[in-house]
Coordinates of N, CA and C in Angstrom, one line a residue:
Chain A
N1 N -3.6 -13.4 -15.4 CA -3.9 -12.0 -15.2 C -2.7 -11.2 -14.9
A2 N -2.6 -10.1 -15.6 CA -1.4 -9.2 -15.3 C -1.7 -8.4 -14.1
G3 N -2.9 -8.0 -13.8 CA -3.2 -7.2 -12.6 C -2.9 -5.8 -12.8
V4 N -1.9 -5.2 -12.1 CA -1.5 -3.8 -12.2 C -0.1 -3.8 -12.7
T5 N 0.1 -3.1 -13.8 CA 1.4 -3.1 -14.5 C 2.0 -1.7 -14.5
Q6 N 3.2 -1.6 -14.0 CA 3.9 -0.3 -14.0 C 5.1 -0.3 -14.9
T7 N 5.3 0.8 -15.6 CA 6.5 1.0 -16.4 C 7.0 2.4 -16.2
P8 N 8.4 2.6 -16.2 CA 9.4 1.6 -16.1 C 9.6 1.0 -14.7
K9 N 10.4 0.0 -14.5 CA 10.7 -0.5 -13.2 C 11.8 0.3 -12.5
F10 N 12.7 0.8 -13.3 CA 13.8 1.6 -12.8 C 14.1 2.8 -13.7
Q11 N 14.4 3.9 -13.1 CA 14.7 5.1 -13.9 C 15.7 6.0 -13.1
V12 N 16.7 6.6 -13.8 CA 17.5 7.6 -13.2 C 17.3 8.9 -14.0
L13 N 17.0 10.0 -13.4 CA 16.8 11.2 -14.0 C 17.8 12.3 -13.5
K14 N 18.1 13.2 -14.3 CA 18.9 14.4 -13.8 C 17.9 15.5 -13.3
T15 N 18.3 16.2 -12.4 CA 17.5 17.3 -11.9 C 17.0 18.2 -13.0
G16 N 15.7 18.5 -13.0 CA 15.1 19.3 -14.0 C 14.5 18.5 -15.2
Q17 N 14.9 17.3 -15.4 CA 14.3 16.5 -16.4 C 12.8 16.1 -16.1
S18 N 12.1 15.7 -17.1 CA 10.7 15.3 -16.9 C 10.5 13.9 -17.3
M19 N 9.5 13.2 -16.8 CA 9.2 11.9 -17.2 C 7.8 11.5 -16.7
T20 N 7.2 10.5 -17.3 CA 5.9 10.0 -17.0 C 6.0 8.6 -16.6
L21 N 5.4 8.2 -15.4 CA 5.3 6.9 -15.0 C 4.0 6.3 -15.4
Q22 N 4.0 5.2 -16.0 CA 2.8 4.6 -16.6 C 2.2 3.5 -15.7
C23 N 0.9 3.4 -15.6 CA 0.2 2.4 -14.8 C -1.0 1.9 -15.6
A24 N -1.2 0.6 -15.7 CA -2.4 0.1 -16.3 C -2.9 -1.1 -15.5
Q25 N -4.2 -1.2 -15.4 CA -4.8 -2.4 -14.7 C -5.8 -3.0 -15.6
D26 N -5.9 -4.3 -15.5 CA -6.8 -5.1 -16.4 C -7.9 -5.7 -15.6
M27 N -8.3 -5.2 -14.4 CA -9.3 -5.8 -13.5 C -10.6 -5.0 -13.6
N28 N -10.7 -4.0 -14.5 CA -11.9 -3.2 -14.6 C -12.2 -2.4 -13.3
H29 N -11.2 -2.0 -12.6 CA -11.4 -1.3 -11.4 C -11.7 0.2 -11.6
N30 N -12.6 0.8 -10.8 CA -12.9 2.2 -10.9 C -11.9 3.1 -10.4
S31 N -11.3 2.8 -9.2 CA -10.4 3.7 -8.5 C -8.9 3.3 -8.7
M32 N -8.1 4.3 -8.9 CA -6.7 4.1 -9.0 C -5.9 5.1 -8.2
Y33 N -4.7 4.8 -7.8 CA -4.0 5.6 -6.8 C -2.5 5.6 -7.1
W34 N -1.8 6.7 -6.8 CA -0.4 6.7 -6.9 C 0.1 7.0 -5.5
Y35 N 1.1 6.2 -5.0 CA 1.7 6.4 -3.7 C 3.2 6.5 -3.9
R36 N 3.9 7.1 -3.0 CA 5.3 7.0 -2.9 C 5.8 6.4 -1.6
Q37 N 6.8 5.6 -1.6 CA 7.3 5.0 -0.4 C 8.7 5.4 -0.1
D38 N 8.9 6.0 1.0 CA 10.2 6.4 1.5 C 10.5 5.8 2.8
P39 N 11.8 5.5 3.1 CA 12.2 4.9 4.4 C 11.6 5.6 5.6
G40 N 11.0 4.9 6.5 CA 10.4 5.4 7.7 C 9.1 6.2 7.5
M41 N 8.7 6.4 6.3 CA 7.5 7.2 6.0 C 6.3 6.4 5.6
G42 N 6.5 5.1 5.3 CA 5.4 4.3 4.9 C 5.0 4.7 3.4
L43 N 3.7 4.5 3.2 CA 3.1 4.9 1.9 C 2.4 6.2 2.0
R44 N 2.7 7.1 1.1 CA 2.0 8.4 1.1 C 1.3 8.6 -0.2
L45 N 0.1 9.0 -0.1 CA -0.7 9.2 -1.3 C -0.4 10.5 -2.1
I46 N -0.1 10.3 -3.4 CA 0.2 11.5 -4.2 C -1.0 12.0 -4.8
Y47 N -1.7 11.2 -5.6 CA -2.9 11.6 -6.3 C -3.8 10.3 -6.4
Y48 N -5.1 10.5 -6.6 CA -5.9 9.4 -6.8 C -7.0 9.8 -7.8
S49 N -7.6 8.7 -8.4 CA -8.7 8.9 -9.3 C -9.9 7.9 -8.9
A50 N -10.9 8.5 -8.4 CA -12.0 7.7 -7.9 C -12.8 7.0 -9.0
S51 N -12.8 7.6 -10.2 CA -13.4 7.0 -11.3 C -12.9 7.6 -12.6
E52 N -13.1 7.0 -13.7 CA -12.6 7.6 -15.0 C -13.1 9.0 -15.1
G53 N -12.2 9.9 -15.5 CA -12.6 11.3 -15.7 C -12.4 12.2 -14.5
T54 N -12.0 11.6 -13.3 CA -11.8 12.4 -12.1 C -10.4 12.2 -11.5
T55 N -9.8 13.2 -11.0 CA -8.6 13.1 -10.3 C -8.6 14.0 -9.1
D56 N -7.9 13.7 -8.0 CA -7.8 14.5 -6.8 C -6.5 14.4 -6.2
K57 N -6.1 15.5 -5.5 CA -4.8 15.5 -4.8 C -4.9 14.6 -3.5
G58 N -3.7 14.0 -3.2 CA -3.6 13.3 -2.0 C -2.7 14.1 -1.0
E59 N -2.0 13.4 -0.2 CA -1.2 14.0 0.9 C 0.0 14.8 0.4
V60 N 0.7 14.3 -0.7 CA 1.9 15.0 -1.2 C 1.9 15.2 -2.7
P61 N 1.0 16.1 -3.2 CA 0.9 16.3 -4.6 C 1.9 17.2 -5.3
N62 N 2.6 18.0 -4.5 CA 3.4 19.0 -5.1 C 4.5 18.5 -6.0
G63 N 4.7 19.0 -7.2 CA 5.7 18.5 -8.1 C 5.2 17.4 -9.0
Y64 N 4.0 17.0 -8.9 CA 3.4 15.9 -9.7 C 2.1 16.4 -10.4
N65 N 1.9 15.7 -11.5 CA 0.6 15.8 -12.2 C 0.1 14.4 -12.6
V66 N -1.2 14.2 -12.8 CA -1.7 12.9 -13.2 C -2.7 13.1 -14.3
S67 N -2.9 11.9 -15.0 CA -3.9 11.8 -16.1 C -4.5 10.5 -16.0
R68 N -5.9 10.5 -15.9 CA -6.6 9.2 -16.0 C -7.0 9.1 -17.5
L69 N -6.2 8.4 -18.2 CA -6.4 8.4 -19.7 C -7.7 7.7 -20.1
N70 N -8.0 6.7 -19.4 CA -9.2 5.9 -19.6 C -9.4 5.0 -18.3
K71 N -10.3 4.1 -18.3 CA -10.6 3.3 -17.1 C -9.3 2.5 -16.7
R72 N -8.5 2.1 -17.7 CA -7.4 1.2 -17.4 C -6.1 1.9 -17.0
E73 N -5.9 3.1 -17.4 CA -4.6 3.7 -17.3 C -4.6 5.0 -16.5
F74 N -3.6 5.1 -15.7 CA -3.5 6.3 -14.8 C -2.0 6.6 -14.7
S75 N -1.6 7.7 -15.3 CA -0.2 8.1 -15.4 C 0.2 9.2 -14.4
L76 N 1.4 9.2 -14.0 CA 2.0 10.2 -13.1 C 3.1 10.9 -13.8
R77 N 3.1 12.2 -13.8 CA 4.1 13.0 -14.5 C 4.9 13.9 -13.5
L78 N 6.2 13.8 -13.7 CA 7.1 14.7 -13.0 C 7.6 15.8 -14.0
E79 N 7.2 17.0 -13.9 CA 7.5 18.0 -14.9 C 9.0 18.5 -14.8
S80 N 9.5 18.6 -13.6 CA 10.9 19.1 -13.4 C 11.4 18.3 -12.2
A81 N 12.0 17.2 -12.4 CA 12.4 16.3 -11.3 C 13.4 17.0 -10.3
A82 N 13.2 16.7 -9.1 CA 14.1 17.2 -8.0 C 14.6 16.0 -7.2
P83 N 15.8 16.1 -6.6 CA 16.3 15.0 -5.8 C 15.3 14.5 -4.7
S84 N 14.5 15.4 -4.2 CA 13.5 15.0 -3.1 C 12.5 14.1 -3.7
Q85 N 12.4 13.9 -5.0 CA 11.5 13.0 -5.6 C 12.1 11.6 -5.8
T86 N 13.3 11.4 -5.4 CA 13.9 10.1 -5.3 C 13.1 9.2 -4.4
S87 N 12.5 8.1 -4.9 CA 11.6 7.3 -4.1 C 11.2 6.1 -4.9
V88 N 10.4 5.3 -4.3 CA 9.8 4.1 -5.0 C 8.3 4.5 -5.1
Y89 N 7.8 4.4 -6.3 CA 6.4 4.8 -6.7 C 5.6 3.6 -6.9
F90 N 4.4 3.5 -6.3 CA 3.5 2.4 -6.5 C 2.2 2.9 -7.0
C91 N 1.7 2.2 -8.0 CA 0.3 2.4 -8.5 C -0.5 1.3 -7.9
A92 N -1.8 1.6 -7.6 CA -2.7 0.7 -7.0 C -4.1 0.9 -7.6
S93 N -4.9 -0.1 -7.6 CA -6.3 0.0 -8.1 C -7.2 -0.7 -7.1
R94 N -8.5 -0.4 -7.2 CA -9.4 -0.9 -6.3 C -10.8 -0.8 -6.9
D95 N -11.6 -1.8 -6.7 CA -13.0 -1.9 -7.2 C -13.9 -1.4 -6.0
R96 N -15.0 -0.8 -6.3 CA -15.9 -0.3 -5.3 C -16.5 -1.4 -4.5
F97 N -16.6 -2.6 -5.1 CA -17.3 -3.7 -4.4 C -16.3 -4.7 -3.8
V98 N -15.0 -4.5 -4.1 CA -14.0 -5.3 -3.5 C -13.1 -4.4 -2.7
T99 N -12.9 -4.6 -1.4 CA -12.4 -3.6 -0.5 C -10.9 -3.5 -0.6
E100 N -10.1 -4.5 -1.0 CA -8.7 -4.4 -0.9 C -8.1 -3.8 -2.2
A101 N -7.0 -3.2 -2.1 CA -6.3 -2.6 -3.2 C -5.3 -3.6 -3.8
F102 N -5.0 -3.5 -5.1 CA -4.0 -4.3 -5.8 C -2.9 -3.4 -6.3
F103 N -1.7 -3.8 -6.0 CA -0.5 -3.0 -6.3 C 0.3 -3.5 -7.5
G104 N 0.9 -2.5 -8.1 CA 2.0 -2.8 -9.1 C 3.3 -3.2 -8.4
Q105 N 4.3 -3.5 -9.2 CA 5.6 -3.9 -8.7 C 6.5 -2.7 -8.3
G106 N 6.0 -1.5 -8.7 CA 6.8 -0.3 -8.3 C 7.8 0.2 -9.3
T107 N 8.0 1.5 -9.3 CA 9.1 2.1 -10.1 C 10.1 2.7 -9.1
R108 N 11.3 2.3 -9.3 CA 12.4 2.9 -8.4 C 13.0 4.1 -9.2
L109 N 12.8 5.3 -8.7 CA 13.2 6.5 -9.4 C 14.3 7.1 -8.5
T110 N 15.4 7.4 -9.2 CA 16.5 8.2 -8.6 C 16.7 9.5 -9.4
V111 N 16.7 10.6 -8.7 CA 17.0 11.9 -9.3 C 18.3 12.4 -8.8
V112 N 19.2 12.6 -9.7 CA 20.6 13.1 -9.3 C 20.9 14.5 -9.7
Chain B
G1 N -9.3 12.8 9.9 CA -9.3 11.8 8.9 C -8.9 10.4 9.4
D2 N -9.0 9.4 8.6 CA -8.7 8.1 8.9 C -7.2 8.0 9.1
S3 N -6.7 7.1 10.1 CA -5.3 6.9 10.3 C -5.1 5.5 10.8
V4 N -3.8 5.1 10.6 CA -3.4 3.8 11.1 C -2.0 3.9 11.8
T5 N -1.9 3.3 13.0 CA -0.7 3.4 13.7 C -0.2 2.0 14.0
Q6 N 1.0 1.7 13.6 CA 1.5 0.3 13.9 C 2.9 0.4 14.5
M7 N 3.3 -0.6 15.2 CA 4.5 -0.6 16.0 C 5.7 -0.4 15.0
E8 N 6.7 0.3 15.5 CA 7.9 0.5 14.7 C 8.8 -0.7 14.8
G9 N 9.5 -0.9 13.7 CA 10.5 -2.0 13.7 C 11.9 -1.5 13.7
P10 N 12.8 -2.3 13.4 CA 12.5 -3.7 13.0 C 12.2 -4.6 14.1
V11 N 11.5 -5.6 13.8 CA 11.2 -6.7 14.8 C 12.1 -7.9 14.4
T12 N 13.0 -8.3 15.3 CA 14.0 -9.3 15.0 C 13.6 -10.5 15.8
L13 N 13.4 -11.7 15.2 CA 13.1 -12.9 15.9 C 13.9 -14.1 15.4
S14 N 14.0 -15.1 16.2 CA 14.5 -16.4 15.8 C 13.5 -17.2 15.1
E15 N 13.9 -18.1 14.2 CA 12.9 -19.0 13.6 C 12.1 -19.8 14.6
E16 N 10.8 -19.9 14.4 CA 9.9 -20.7 15.3 C 9.4 -19.8 16.4
A17 N 9.8 -18.6 16.5 CA 9.3 -17.7 17.6 C 7.9 -17.2 17.3
F18 N 7.2 -16.7 18.3 CA 5.9 -16.2 18.2 C 6.0 -14.7 17.7
L19 N 5.1 -14.3 16.8 CA 5.1 -13.0 16.3 C 3.8 -12.2 16.6
T20 N 4.0 -11.0 17.1 CA 2.9 -10.1 17.2 C 3.3 -8.7 16.7
I21 N 2.6 -8.1 15.8 CA 2.8 -6.8 15.3 C 1.5 -6.0 15.6
N22 N 1.6 -5.0 16.4 CA 0.4 -4.2 16.9 C 0.0 -3.2 15.8
C23 N -1.3 -3.1 15.7 CA -1.9 -2.1 14.8 C -3.2 -1.5 15.4
T24 N -3.3 -0.2 15.5 CA -4.5 0.4 15.9 C -4.9 1.4 14.9
Y25 N -6.2 1.8 14.9 CA -6.7 2.7 13.8 C -7.7 3.7 14.4
T26 N -7.9 4.7 13.6 CA -8.9 5.8 13.8 C -9.7 5.9 12.5
A27 N -11.0 5.8 12.6 CA -11.8 5.9 11.4 C -13.2 6.3 11.8
T28 N -13.9 6.9 10.9 CA -15.3 7.1 11.1 C -16.0 5.9 10.4
G29 N -17.2 5.6 10.8 CA -17.9 4.5 10.1 C -17.3 3.2 10.5
Y30 N -17.5 2.2 9.5 CA -17.1 0.9 9.8 C -16.1 0.4 8.7
P31 N -14.8 0.7 8.9 CA -13.9 0.3 7.8 C -13.6 -1.2 7.7
S32 N -13.1 -1.6 6.6 CA -12.4 -2.9 6.4 C -11.0 -2.7 6.8
L33 N -10.4 -3.8 7.4 CA -9.0 -3.7 7.9 C -8.2 -4.8 7.1
F34 N -6.9 -4.5 6.9 CA -6.1 -5.3 6.1 C -4.7 -5.4 6.7
W35 N -4.0 -6.5 6.4 CA -2.6 -6.6 6.5 C -2.0 -6.9 5.1
Y36 N -1.0 -6.1 4.7 CA -0.3 -6.3 3.4 C 1.1 -6.7 3.8
V37 N 1.8 -7.5 2.9 CA 3.2 -7.8 3.0 C 3.9 -7.4 1.8
Q38 N 5.1 -6.9 2.0 CA 6.0 -6.5 1.0 C 7.4 -7.2 1.1
Y39 N 7.7 -8.1 0.2 CA 8.9 -8.8 0.1 C 10.0 -7.9 -0.6
P40 N 11.2 -8.0 -0.3 CA 12.3 -7.1 -0.9 C 12.1 -7.0 -2.4
G41 N 12.1 -5.8 -2.9 CA 12.1 -5.5 -4.3 C 10.7 -5.7 -5.0
E42 N 9.7 -5.9 -4.2 CA 8.4 -6.2 -4.7 C 7.3 -5.2 -4.3
G43 N 6.2 -5.3 -4.9 CA 5.1 -4.4 -4.4 C 4.3 -5.1 -3.3
L44 N 3.3 -4.4 -2.8 CA 2.5 -4.9 -1.7 C 1.6 -5.9 -2.2
Q45 N 1.4 -6.9 -1.3 CA 0.3 -7.9 -1.7 C -0.5 -8.2 -0.4
L46 N -1.8 -8.4 -0.6 CA -2.7 -8.6 0.5 C -2.3 -9.9 1.2
L47 N -2.2 -9.8 2.5 CA -1.9 -11.0 3.4 C -3.3 -11.6 3.9
L48 N -4.0 -10.7 4.5 CA -5.3 -11.1 5.1 C -6.2 -9.8 5.3
K49 N -7.5 -10.1 5.5 CA -8.4 -8.9 5.7 C -9.6 -9.3 6.6
A50 N -10.2 -8.3 7.2 CA -11.5 -8.5 7.9 C -12.4 -7.4 7.6
T51 N -13.6 -7.7 7.4 CA -14.5 -6.6 6.9 C -15.5 -6.1 8.0
K52 N -15.6 -6.8 9.1 CA -16.5 -6.3 10.2 C -16.0 -6.8 11.5
A53 N -16.6 -6.1 12.6 CA -16.1 -6.4 13.9 C -16.2 -7.9 14.3
D54 N -15.1 -8.3 15.0 CA -15.0 -9.7 15.5 C -14.6 -10.7 14.4
D55 N -14.5 -10.3 13.1 CA -14.1 -11.1 12.1 C -12.6 -11.4 12.3
K56 N -12.2 -12.7 12.0 CA -10.8 -13.0 12.0 C -10.3 -13.3 10.6
G57 N -9.3 -12.6 10.2 CA -8.7 -12.9 8.9 C -7.5 -13.8 9.1
S58 N -7.2 -14.7 8.2 CA -6.1 -15.7 8.3 C -5.6 -16.1 7.0
N59 N -4.3 -16.3 6.9 CA -3.6 -16.7 5.7 C -2.2 -17.1 6.0
K60 N -1.7 -18.2 5.5 CA -0.3 -18.6 5.6 C 0.1 -18.7 7.1
G61 N -0.8 -19.0 8.0 CA -0.4 -19.1 9.4 C -0.5 -17.8 10.1
F62 N -0.7 -16.7 9.4 CA -0.9 -15.4 10.1 C -2.4 -15.2 10.4
E63 N -2.7 -14.5 11.5 CA -4.1 -14.2 11.9 C -4.2 -12.8 12.4
A64 N -5.3 -12.2 12.3 CA -5.6 -10.9 12.9 C -7.1 -10.8 13.1
T65 N -7.5 -10.3 14.3 CA -9.0 -10.2 14.6 C -9.3 -8.7 14.7
Y66 N -10.4 -8.4 14.1 CA -11.0 -7.0 14.0 C -11.6 -6.7 15.4
R67 N -11.0 -5.9 16.2 CA -11.5 -5.5 17.5 C -12.0 -4.1 17.5
K68 N -13.3 -3.9 17.4 CA -13.9 -2.6 17.3 C -13.8 -1.9 18.7
E69 N -13.9 -2.6 19.8 CA -13.9 -2.0 21.1 C -12.5 -1.4 21.4
T70 N -11.5 -2.0 20.9 CA -10.1 -1.4 21.1 C -9.5 -0.8 19.9
T71 N -10.3 -0.7 18.8 CA -9.9 -0.2 17.5 C -8.5 -0.8 17.1
S72 N -8.4 -2.1 17.2 CA -7.1 -2.8 16.9 C -7.3 -3.9 15.9
F73 N -6.1 -4.3 15.3 CA -6.1 -5.4 14.3 C -4.7 -5.9 14.3
H74 N -4.3 -6.6 15.4 CA -2.9 -7.0 15.6 C -2.7 -8.3 14.8
L75 N -1.5 -8.3 14.2 CA -1.1 -9.5 13.4 C -0.3 -10.4 14.3
E76 N -0.6 -11.8 14.1 CA 0.0 -12.8 14.9 C 0.4 -14.0 14.1
K77 N 1.5 -14.6 14.5 CA 1.8 -15.9 13.9 C 2.5 -16.7 14.9
G78 N 2.1 -18.0 15.0 CA 2.6 -18.8 16.1 C 4.1 -19.2 16.0
S79 N 4.5 -19.4 14.7 CA 5.9 -19.9 14.5 C 6.4 -19.3 13.2
V80 N 7.3 -18.3 13.3 CA 7.7 -17.6 12.1 C 8.9 -18.4 11.4
Q81 N 9.0 -18.2 10.1 CA 10.1 -18.8 9.3 C 10.9 -17.7 8.7
V82 N 12.1 -18.1 8.3 CA 13.0 -17.1 7.7 C 12.3 -16.5 6.5
S83 N 11.5 -17.3 5.8 CA 10.8 -16.8 4.6 C 9.8 -15.7 4.9
D84 N 9.4 -15.5 6.2 CA 8.5 -14.5 6.5 C 9.1 -13.1 6.7
S85 N 10.4 -13.1 6.5 CA 11.1 -11.8 6.6 C 10.6 -10.9 5.5
A86 N 10.1 -9.7 5.9 CA 9.4 -8.8 4.9 C 9.0 -7.6 5.7
V87 N 8.4 -6.6 5.0 CA 7.8 -5.5 5.7 C 6.3 -5.7 5.6
Y88 N 5.6 -5.5 6.8 CA 4.2 -5.7 7.0 C 3.5 -4.3 7.2
F89 N 2.4 -4.1 6.4 CA 1.7 -2.9 6.5 C 0.2 -3.2 7.0
C90 N -0.2 -2.4 8.0 CA -1.6 -2.5 8.4 C -2.3 -1.4 7.6
A91 N -3.6 -1.6 7.2 CA -4.3 -0.6 6.4 C -5.8 -0.7 6.6
L92 N -6.5 0.3 6.2 CA -7.9 0.4 6.3 C -8.5 1.1 5.1
S93 N -9.7 0.8 4.8 CA -10.5 1.5 3.8 C -11.9 1.4 4.0
G94 N -12.7 2.3 3.5 CA -14.2 2.2 3.6 C -14.8 2.7 4.9
G95 N -14.0 3.4 5.7 CA -14.5 4.1 6.8 C -15.1 5.4 6.4
G96 N -14.4 6.5 6.8 CA -14.9 7.8 6.4 C -14.5 8.1 4.9
S97 N -13.6 7.3 4.4 CA -13.1 7.5 3.0 C -12.9 6.2 2.3
Y98 N -13.0 6.2 1.0 CA -12.7 5.0 0.3 C -11.3 4.9 -0.1
I99 N -10.5 5.9 0.3 CA -9.0 5.8 0.0 C -8.3 4.9 0.9
P100 N -7.6 3.9 0.4 CA -6.8 3.1 1.3 C -5.8 3.9 2.1
T101 N -5.8 3.7 3.5 CA -4.9 4.4 4.3 C -4.0 3.4 5.0
F102 N -2.7 3.6 5.0 CA -1.7 2.7 5.4 C -0.9 3.2 6.6
G103 N -0.5 2.2 7.5 CA 0.5 2.5 8.5 C 1.9 2.6 7.9
R104 N 2.9 2.9 8.7 CA 4.2 3.2 8.2 C 5.0 1.9 7.9
G105 N 4.4 0.8 8.2 CA 5.1 -0.5 7.9 C 6.0 -0.9 9.1
T106 N 6.1 -2.2 9.3 CA 7.0 -2.8 10.3 C 7.9 -3.9 9.6
S107 N 9.2 -3.7 9.7 CA 10.1 -4.6 9.1 C 10.3 -5.8 10.1
L108 N 10.1 -7.0 9.5 CA 10.3 -8.3 10.3 C 11.6 -9.0 9.7
I109 N 12.5 -9.3 10.6 CA 13.7 -10.0 10.3 C 13.7 -11.3 11.1
V110 N 13.7 -12.4 10.4 CA 13.7 -13.7 11.1 C 15.1 -14.4 10.8
H111 N 15.8 -14.7 11.9 CA 17.1 -15.4 11.8 C 16.9 -16.9 12.0
P112 N 17.8 -17.7 11.2 CA 17.7 -19.2 11.4 C 18.1 -19.6 12.8

């Protein structure tokens, strides 16, 4: 089982560039999440999707957009990257009947 | 809203020492509680969980007991190894919200 797959694993962007982080899960989970991890800050929720067709803002949504393309895929878009968005981004998924979340390997993004 | 507080790190121990990482939570309802582990350069993976009061989760020599009266879920291990060096996250879900909520993480460093 692949579980949760994120692409790319590493990315360097220039300020103002745009990019989309991809996430796909093969566990038929309803809920999917995007977090960012920064030193000393733990995991902060950017956006989430409780089910296919719905998305909601989390704690730190500014500068990001998301698309729940189908039940498997949940993408995160940076329209105009800023150095403050340098971080490690994690996608996670969870089934309503299984309480724990499953994580991807992360995308390490640097904005210069 | 739901929240998780865990002790700050880093926690530095010698091999075979006893480990305790404290975690307390605030939540409405009856959440499930988790400990996740993150090894360098990897995503988070579930270490153990407990779904109701007085349950004990255990895995790889680690243990944690769900204490509703003290709203705590402290992680313990009797004898740590160098390979246990990682960042440990306490988390909850299913209380007032189905969104997984994480503590800030505690870095554990084990010296030979």
